[in-house]
GROMACS .gro file of C-alpha atoms in nm:
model
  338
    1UNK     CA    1  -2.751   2.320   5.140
    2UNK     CA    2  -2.374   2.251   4.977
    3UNK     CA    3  -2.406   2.386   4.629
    4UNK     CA    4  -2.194   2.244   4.304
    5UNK     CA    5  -1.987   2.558   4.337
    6UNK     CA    6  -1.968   2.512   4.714
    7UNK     CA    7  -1.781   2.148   4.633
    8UNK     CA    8  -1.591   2.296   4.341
    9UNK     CA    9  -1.402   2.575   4.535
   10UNK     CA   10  -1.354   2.389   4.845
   11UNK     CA   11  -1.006   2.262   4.945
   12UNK     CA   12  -0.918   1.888   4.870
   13UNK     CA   13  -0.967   1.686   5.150
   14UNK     CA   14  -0.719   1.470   5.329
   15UNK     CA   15  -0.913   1.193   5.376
   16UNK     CA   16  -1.009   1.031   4.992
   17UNK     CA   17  -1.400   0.976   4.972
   18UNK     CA   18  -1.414   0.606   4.828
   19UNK     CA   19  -1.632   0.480   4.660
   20UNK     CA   20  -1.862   0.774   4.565
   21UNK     CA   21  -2.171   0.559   4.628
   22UNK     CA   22  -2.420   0.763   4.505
   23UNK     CA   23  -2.249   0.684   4.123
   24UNK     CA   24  -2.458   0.354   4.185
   25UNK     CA   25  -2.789   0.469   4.245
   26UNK     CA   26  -2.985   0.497   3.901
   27UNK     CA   27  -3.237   0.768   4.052
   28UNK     CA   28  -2.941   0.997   4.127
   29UNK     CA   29  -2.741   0.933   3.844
   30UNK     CA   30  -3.053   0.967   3.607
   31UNK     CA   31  -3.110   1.293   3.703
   32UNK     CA   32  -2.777   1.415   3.691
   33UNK     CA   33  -2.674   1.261   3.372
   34UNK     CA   34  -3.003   1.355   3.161
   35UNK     CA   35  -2.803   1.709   3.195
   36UNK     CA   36  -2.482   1.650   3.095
   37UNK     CA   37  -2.519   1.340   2.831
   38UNK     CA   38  -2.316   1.565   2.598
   39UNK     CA   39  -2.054   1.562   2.822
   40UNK     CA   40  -2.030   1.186   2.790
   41UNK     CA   41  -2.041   1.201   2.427
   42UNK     CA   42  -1.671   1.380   2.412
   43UNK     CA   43  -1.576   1.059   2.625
   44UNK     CA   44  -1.694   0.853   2.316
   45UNK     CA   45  -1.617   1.122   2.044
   46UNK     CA   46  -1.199   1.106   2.162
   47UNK     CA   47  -1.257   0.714   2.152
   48UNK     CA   48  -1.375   0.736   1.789
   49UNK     CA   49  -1.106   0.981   1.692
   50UNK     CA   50  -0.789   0.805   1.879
   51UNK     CA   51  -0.507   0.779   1.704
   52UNK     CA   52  -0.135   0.619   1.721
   53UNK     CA   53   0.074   0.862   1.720
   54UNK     CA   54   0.386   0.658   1.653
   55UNK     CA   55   0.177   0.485   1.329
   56UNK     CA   56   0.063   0.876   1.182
   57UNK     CA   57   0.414   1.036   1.225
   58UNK     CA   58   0.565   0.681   1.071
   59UNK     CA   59   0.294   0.706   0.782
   60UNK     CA   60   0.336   1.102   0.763
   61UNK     CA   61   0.737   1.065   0.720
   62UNK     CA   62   0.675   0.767   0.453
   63UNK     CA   63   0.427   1.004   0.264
   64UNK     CA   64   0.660   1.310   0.300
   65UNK     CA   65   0.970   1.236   0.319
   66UNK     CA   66   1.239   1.256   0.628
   67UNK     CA   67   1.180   1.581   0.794
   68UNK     CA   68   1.394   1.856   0.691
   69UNK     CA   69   1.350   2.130   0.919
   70UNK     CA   70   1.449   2.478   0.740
   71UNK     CA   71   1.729   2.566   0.904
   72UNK     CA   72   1.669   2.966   0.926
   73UNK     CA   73   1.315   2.867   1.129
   74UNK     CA   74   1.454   2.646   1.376
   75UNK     CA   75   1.552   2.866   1.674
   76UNK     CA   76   1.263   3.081   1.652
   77UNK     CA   77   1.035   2.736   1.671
   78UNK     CA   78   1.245   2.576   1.959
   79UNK     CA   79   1.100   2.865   2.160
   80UNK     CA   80   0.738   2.807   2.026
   81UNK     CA   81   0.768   2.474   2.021
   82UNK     CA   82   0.885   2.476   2.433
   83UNK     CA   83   0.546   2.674   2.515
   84UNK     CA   84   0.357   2.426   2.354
   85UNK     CA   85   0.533   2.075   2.460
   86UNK     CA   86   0.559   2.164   2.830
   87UNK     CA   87   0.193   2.297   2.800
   88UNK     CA   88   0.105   1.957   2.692
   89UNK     CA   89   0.266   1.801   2.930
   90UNK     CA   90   0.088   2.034   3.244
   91UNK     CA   91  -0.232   1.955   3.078
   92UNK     CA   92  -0.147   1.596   3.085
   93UNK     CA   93  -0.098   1.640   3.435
   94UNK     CA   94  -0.416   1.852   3.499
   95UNK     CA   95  -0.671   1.647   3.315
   96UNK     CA   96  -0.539   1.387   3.569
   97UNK     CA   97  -0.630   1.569   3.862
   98UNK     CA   98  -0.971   1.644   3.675
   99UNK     CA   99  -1.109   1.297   3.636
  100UNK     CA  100  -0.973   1.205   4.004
  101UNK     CA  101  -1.117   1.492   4.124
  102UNK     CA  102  -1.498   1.598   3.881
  103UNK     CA  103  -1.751   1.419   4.046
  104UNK     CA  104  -2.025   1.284   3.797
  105UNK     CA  105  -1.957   1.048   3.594
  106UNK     CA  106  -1.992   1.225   3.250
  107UNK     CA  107  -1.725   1.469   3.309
  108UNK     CA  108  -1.482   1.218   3.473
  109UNK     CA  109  -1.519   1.059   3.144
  110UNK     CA  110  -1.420   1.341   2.932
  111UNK     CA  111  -1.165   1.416   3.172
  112UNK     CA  112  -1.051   1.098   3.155
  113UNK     CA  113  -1.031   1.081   2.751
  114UNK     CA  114  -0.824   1.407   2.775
  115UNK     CA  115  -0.504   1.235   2.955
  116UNK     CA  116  -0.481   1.010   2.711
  117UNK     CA  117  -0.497   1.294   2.459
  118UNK     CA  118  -0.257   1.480   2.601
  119UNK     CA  119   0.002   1.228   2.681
  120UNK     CA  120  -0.037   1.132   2.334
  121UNK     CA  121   0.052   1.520   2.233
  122UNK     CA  122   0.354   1.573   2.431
  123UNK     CA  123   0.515   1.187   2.349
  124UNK     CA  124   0.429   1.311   1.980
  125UNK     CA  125   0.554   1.658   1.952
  126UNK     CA  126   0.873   1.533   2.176
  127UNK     CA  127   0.940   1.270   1.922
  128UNK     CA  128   0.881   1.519   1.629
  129UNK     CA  129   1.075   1.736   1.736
  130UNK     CA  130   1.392   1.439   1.810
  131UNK     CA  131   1.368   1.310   1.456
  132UNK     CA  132   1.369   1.625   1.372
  133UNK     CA  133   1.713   1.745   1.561
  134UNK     CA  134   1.560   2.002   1.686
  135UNK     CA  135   1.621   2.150   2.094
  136UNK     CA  136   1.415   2.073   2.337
  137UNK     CA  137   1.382   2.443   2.516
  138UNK     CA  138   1.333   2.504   2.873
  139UNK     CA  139   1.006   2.728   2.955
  140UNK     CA  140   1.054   3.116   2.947
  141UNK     CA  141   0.965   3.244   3.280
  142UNK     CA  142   0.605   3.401   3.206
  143UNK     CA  143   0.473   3.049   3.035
  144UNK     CA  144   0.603   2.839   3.355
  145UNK     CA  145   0.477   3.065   3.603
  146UNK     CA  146   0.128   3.052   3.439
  147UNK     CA  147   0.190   2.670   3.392
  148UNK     CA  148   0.304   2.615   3.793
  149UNK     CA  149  -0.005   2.851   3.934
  150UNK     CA  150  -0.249   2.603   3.711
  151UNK     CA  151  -0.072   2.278   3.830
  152UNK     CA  152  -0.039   2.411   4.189
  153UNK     CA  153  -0.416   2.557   4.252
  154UNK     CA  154  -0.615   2.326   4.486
  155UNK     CA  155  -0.932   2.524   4.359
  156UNK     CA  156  -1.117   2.292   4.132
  157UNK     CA  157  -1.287   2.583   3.931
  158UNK     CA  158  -0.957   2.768   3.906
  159UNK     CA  159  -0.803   2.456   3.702
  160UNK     CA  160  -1.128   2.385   3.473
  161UNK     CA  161  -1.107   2.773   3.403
  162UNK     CA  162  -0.786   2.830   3.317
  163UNK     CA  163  -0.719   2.490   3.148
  164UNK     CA  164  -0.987   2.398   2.957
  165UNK     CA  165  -1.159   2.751   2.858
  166UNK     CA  166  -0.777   2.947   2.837
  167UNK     CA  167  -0.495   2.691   2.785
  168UNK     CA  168  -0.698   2.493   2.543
  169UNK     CA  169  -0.827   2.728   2.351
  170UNK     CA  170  -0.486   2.943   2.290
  171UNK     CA  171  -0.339   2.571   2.188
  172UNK     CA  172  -0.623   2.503   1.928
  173UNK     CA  173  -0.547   2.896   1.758
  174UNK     CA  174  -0.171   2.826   1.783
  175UNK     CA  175  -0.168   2.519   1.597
  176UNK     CA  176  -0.404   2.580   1.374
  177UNK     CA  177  -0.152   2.942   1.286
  178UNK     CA  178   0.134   2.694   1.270
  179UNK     CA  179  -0.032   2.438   1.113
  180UNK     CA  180  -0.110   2.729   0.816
  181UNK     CA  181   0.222   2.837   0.768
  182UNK     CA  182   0.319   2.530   0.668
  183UNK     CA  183   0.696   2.541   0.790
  184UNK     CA  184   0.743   2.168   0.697
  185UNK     CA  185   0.554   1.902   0.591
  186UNK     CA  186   0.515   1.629   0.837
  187UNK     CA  187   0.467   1.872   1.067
  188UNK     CA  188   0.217   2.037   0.921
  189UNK     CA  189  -0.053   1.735   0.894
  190UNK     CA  190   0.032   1.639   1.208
  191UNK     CA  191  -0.099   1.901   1.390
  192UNK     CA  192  -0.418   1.882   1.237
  193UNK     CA  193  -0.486   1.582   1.501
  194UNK     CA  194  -0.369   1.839   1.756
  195UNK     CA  195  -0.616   2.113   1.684
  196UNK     CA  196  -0.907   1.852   1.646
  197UNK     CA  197  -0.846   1.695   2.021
  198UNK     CA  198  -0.812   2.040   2.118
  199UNK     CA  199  -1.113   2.180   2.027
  200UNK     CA  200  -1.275   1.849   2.185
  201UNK     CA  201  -1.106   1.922   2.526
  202UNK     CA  202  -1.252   2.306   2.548
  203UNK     CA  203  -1.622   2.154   2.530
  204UNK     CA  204  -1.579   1.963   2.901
  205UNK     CA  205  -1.595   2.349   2.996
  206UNK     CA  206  -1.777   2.440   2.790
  207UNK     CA  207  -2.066   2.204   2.952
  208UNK     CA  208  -1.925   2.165   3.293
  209UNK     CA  209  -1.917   2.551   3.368
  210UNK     CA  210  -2.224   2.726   3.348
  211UNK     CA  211  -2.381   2.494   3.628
  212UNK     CA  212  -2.104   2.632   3.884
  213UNK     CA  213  -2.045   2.936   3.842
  214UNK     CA  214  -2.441   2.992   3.870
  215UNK     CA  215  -2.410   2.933   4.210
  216UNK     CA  216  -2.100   3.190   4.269
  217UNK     CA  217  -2.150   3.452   4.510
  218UNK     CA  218  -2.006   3.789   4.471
  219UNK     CA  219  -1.684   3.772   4.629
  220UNK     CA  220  -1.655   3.419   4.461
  221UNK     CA  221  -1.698   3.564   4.116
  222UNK     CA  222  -1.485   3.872   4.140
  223UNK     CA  223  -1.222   3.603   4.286
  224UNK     CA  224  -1.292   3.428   3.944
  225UNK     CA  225  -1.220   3.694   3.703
  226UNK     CA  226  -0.917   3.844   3.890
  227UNK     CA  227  -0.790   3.489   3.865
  228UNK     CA  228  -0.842   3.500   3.490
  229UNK     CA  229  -0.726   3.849   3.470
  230UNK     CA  230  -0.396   3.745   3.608
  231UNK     CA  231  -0.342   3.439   3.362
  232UNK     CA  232  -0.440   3.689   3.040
  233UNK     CA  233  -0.206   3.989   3.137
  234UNK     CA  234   0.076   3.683   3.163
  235UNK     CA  235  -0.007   3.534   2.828
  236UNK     CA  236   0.009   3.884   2.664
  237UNK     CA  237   0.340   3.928   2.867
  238UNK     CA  238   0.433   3.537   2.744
  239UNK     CA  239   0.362   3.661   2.372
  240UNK     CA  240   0.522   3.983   2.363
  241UNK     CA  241   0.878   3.781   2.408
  242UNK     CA  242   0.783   3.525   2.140
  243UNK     CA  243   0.721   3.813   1.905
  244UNK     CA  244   1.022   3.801   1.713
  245UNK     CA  245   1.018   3.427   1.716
  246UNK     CA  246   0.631   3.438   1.562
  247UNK     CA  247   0.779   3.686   1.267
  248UNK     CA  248   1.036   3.496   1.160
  249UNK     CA  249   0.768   3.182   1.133
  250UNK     CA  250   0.599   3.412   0.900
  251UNK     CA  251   0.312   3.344   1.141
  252UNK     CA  252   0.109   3.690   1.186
  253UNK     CA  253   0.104   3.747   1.570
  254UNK     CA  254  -0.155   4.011   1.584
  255UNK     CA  255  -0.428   3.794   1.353
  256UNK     CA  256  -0.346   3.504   1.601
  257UNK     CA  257  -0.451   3.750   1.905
  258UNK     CA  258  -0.755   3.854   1.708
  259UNK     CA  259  -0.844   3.488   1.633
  260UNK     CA  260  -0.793   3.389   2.003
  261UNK     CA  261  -1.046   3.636   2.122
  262UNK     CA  262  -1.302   3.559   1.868
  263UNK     CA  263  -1.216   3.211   2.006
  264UNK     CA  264  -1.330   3.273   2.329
  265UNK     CA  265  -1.608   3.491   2.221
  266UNK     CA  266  -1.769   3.210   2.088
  267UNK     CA  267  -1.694   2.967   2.409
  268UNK     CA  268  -1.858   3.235   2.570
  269UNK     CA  269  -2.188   3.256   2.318
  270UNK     CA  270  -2.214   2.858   2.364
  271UNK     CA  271  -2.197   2.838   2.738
  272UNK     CA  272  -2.460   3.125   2.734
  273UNK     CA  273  -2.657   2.962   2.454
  274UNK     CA  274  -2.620   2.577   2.664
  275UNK     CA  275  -2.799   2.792   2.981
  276UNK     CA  276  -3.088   2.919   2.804
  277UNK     CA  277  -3.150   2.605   2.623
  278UNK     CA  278  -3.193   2.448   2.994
  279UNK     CA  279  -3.399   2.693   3.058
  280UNK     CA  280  -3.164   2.885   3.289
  281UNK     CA  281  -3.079   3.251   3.346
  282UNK     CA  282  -2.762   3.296   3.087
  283UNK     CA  283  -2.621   3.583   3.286
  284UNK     CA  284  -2.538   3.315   3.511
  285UNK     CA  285  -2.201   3.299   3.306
  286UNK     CA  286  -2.020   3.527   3.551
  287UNK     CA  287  -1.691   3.567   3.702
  288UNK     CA  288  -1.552   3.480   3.348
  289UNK     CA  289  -1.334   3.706   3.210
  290UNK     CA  290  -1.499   3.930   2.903
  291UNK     CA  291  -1.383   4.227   2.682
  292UNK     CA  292  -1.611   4.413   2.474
  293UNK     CA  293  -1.518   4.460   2.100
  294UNK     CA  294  -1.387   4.832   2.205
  295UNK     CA  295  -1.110   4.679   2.417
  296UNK     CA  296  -1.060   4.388   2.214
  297UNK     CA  297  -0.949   4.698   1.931
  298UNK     CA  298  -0.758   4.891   2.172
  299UNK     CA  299  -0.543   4.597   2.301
  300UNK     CA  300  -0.481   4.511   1.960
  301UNK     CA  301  -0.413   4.856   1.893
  302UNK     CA  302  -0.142   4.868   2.175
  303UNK     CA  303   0.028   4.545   2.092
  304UNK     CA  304   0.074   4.535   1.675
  305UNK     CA  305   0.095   4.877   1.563
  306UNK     CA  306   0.046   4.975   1.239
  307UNK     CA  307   0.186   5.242   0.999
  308UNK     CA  308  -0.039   5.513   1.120
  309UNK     CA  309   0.034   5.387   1.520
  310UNK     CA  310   0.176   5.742   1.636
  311UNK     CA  311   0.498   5.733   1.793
  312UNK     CA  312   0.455   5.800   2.153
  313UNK     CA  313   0.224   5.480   2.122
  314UNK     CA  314   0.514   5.248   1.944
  315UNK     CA  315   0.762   5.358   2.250
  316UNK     CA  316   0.522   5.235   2.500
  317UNK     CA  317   0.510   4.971   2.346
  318UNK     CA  318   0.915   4.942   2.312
  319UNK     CA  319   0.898   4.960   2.713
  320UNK     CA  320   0.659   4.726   2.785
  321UNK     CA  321   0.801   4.447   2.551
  322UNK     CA  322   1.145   4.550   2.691
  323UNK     CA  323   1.027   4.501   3.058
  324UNK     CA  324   0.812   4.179   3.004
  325UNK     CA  325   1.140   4.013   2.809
  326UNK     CA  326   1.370   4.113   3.168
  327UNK     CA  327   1.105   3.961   3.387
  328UNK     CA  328   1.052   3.669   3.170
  329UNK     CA  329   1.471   3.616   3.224
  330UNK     CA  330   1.424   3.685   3.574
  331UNK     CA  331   1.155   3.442   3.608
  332UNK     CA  332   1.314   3.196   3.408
  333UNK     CA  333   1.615   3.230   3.668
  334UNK     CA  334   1.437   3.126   3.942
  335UNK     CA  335   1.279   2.766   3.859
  336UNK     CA  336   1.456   2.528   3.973
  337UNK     CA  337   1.768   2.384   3.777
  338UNK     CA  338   1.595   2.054   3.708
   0.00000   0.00000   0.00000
């Protein structure tokens, strides 16, 4: 018998399936939906909570004033900025492929509400950041790499992963941390609409997950979590160059690390929570990637010292932020020129 996670990992097949009859059959789709009617409600919660984005900046820079950029912040947010525009614009491209590709109708409906979320985003941020003369960066080379490996994957469960449980939730901490430091005005309401669709998008895993990876074998689990492993170690090595670029924000990196794992934490607690409120076994949230608070310290330990960090420690540290900003120039080197 072909299980969910059997369909989810498989390749995708070069002849299309059309139309998916069984969508038409009210015993089928009964059963199926009863399960995932909250998944439809995101559908109608991003229809609720649409919004023009050329009408809020135009009402935002009426309210505020033209947007005066301070001048001594404007480099170091180019290269924030670039992480999360292009970001944007691969999730754009992802939540595509998830509404062609999800199969019930629920979450081809949230999937489907999240394009128009994120094309929204990146037409918005681009915009902002035009009126406000700032650069438009190119990607540093750890960011696109993770980018390309989520827009390349054929594997269903690799994309739903790594967009909507890891992408989205690092975008809803960093604009919420950029939204607080309130570097200018306009910009700083506007990304309030980001955070909110954000934290909207990371619920279609939230609800979609827990049935799959259920169904995960061994081998398909451990496959999982390396997968995840991979994208975490290069979003530490992605942060570690923007360092410099988060201080002189005034934007504290290290709180922003702690708040993204507490993040996912709870993502974690309400998949679990969603299982045994079905009635299923809520270990079945495996293959996800999971540190216990003891690493969580440690890793924060490692990355933002403090005054008592001993020096040995600081001059690892030194090396590794030294070696991740060469390999994000060599990576950088090789994407192609346009």
């Amino acid at each position: 018998m072909t299980t969910l996670a059997d369909r989810w990992l498989r390749p995708r097949s070069a002849h299309t399936q059309f139309p998916p009859y069984d969508l038409g059959d009210p015993t089928i789709v009964g059963q199926a939906e009863a399960r995932t009617s909250t998944l439809a409600r995101i559908y109608h919660k991003g229809q609720e909570q649409a919004w023009d984005g050329r009408t809020v900046m135009d009402e935002l820079i009426a309210k505020h004033g033209e947007i005066r950029f301070p001048v001594e912040k404007r480099e170091a947010f180019e290269r924030i900025a670039a992480v999360l525009l292009w970001g944007e614009l691969a999730a754009w491209s992802i939540s595509a492929d998830l509404a062609l590709r999800l199969e019930d109708t629920p979450s081809k409906m949230a999937a489907s509400s999240q394009v128009f979320d994120e094309a929204r985003h990146f037409y918005v941020l681009r915009e902002y950041m035009w009126r406000a003369g700032l650069d438009v960066n190119r990607l540093g080379g750890w960011s696109r790499r993770l980018l390309v490996e989520l827009l390349e994957t054929d594997n269903l469960l690799y994309k739903v992963v790594g967009m909507q449980l890891l992408v989205e939730s690092t975008a809803v901490v960093m604009f919420h941390a950029i939204a607080e430091a309130q570097l200018e005005p306009v910009l700083t309401d506007l990304l309030y609409y980001f955070e909110r669709d954000e934290a909207r998008h990371v619920g279609l895993g939230v609800l979609a997950l827990p049935s799959v990876l259920a169904d995960l074998n061994e081998r398909e689990a451990l496959a999982l979590w390396w997968f995840q492993t991979k994208m975490q170690l290069e979003m530490v090595a992605s942060g570690m160059t923007l360092h410099s670029s988060f201080n002189v924000l005034g934007i504290d990196q290290a709180a922003l690390n702690a708040h993204s794992f507490k993040y996912h934490h709870e993502i974690l607690r309400r998949m679990k929570a969603g299982q045994a409120g079905r009635g299923a076994d809520a270990s079945g949230i495996k293959g996800l990637f999971q540190i216990s608070k003891k690493g969580q310290d440690r890793l924060q330990g490692l990355l933002f010292p403090t005054a008592a960090t001993p020096a040995w420690q600081r001059g690892l540290l030194d090396t590794m932020t030294r070696a991740a900003l060469r390999a994000d120039r060599w990576l950088a080197s090789r994407a192609p020129a346009t």
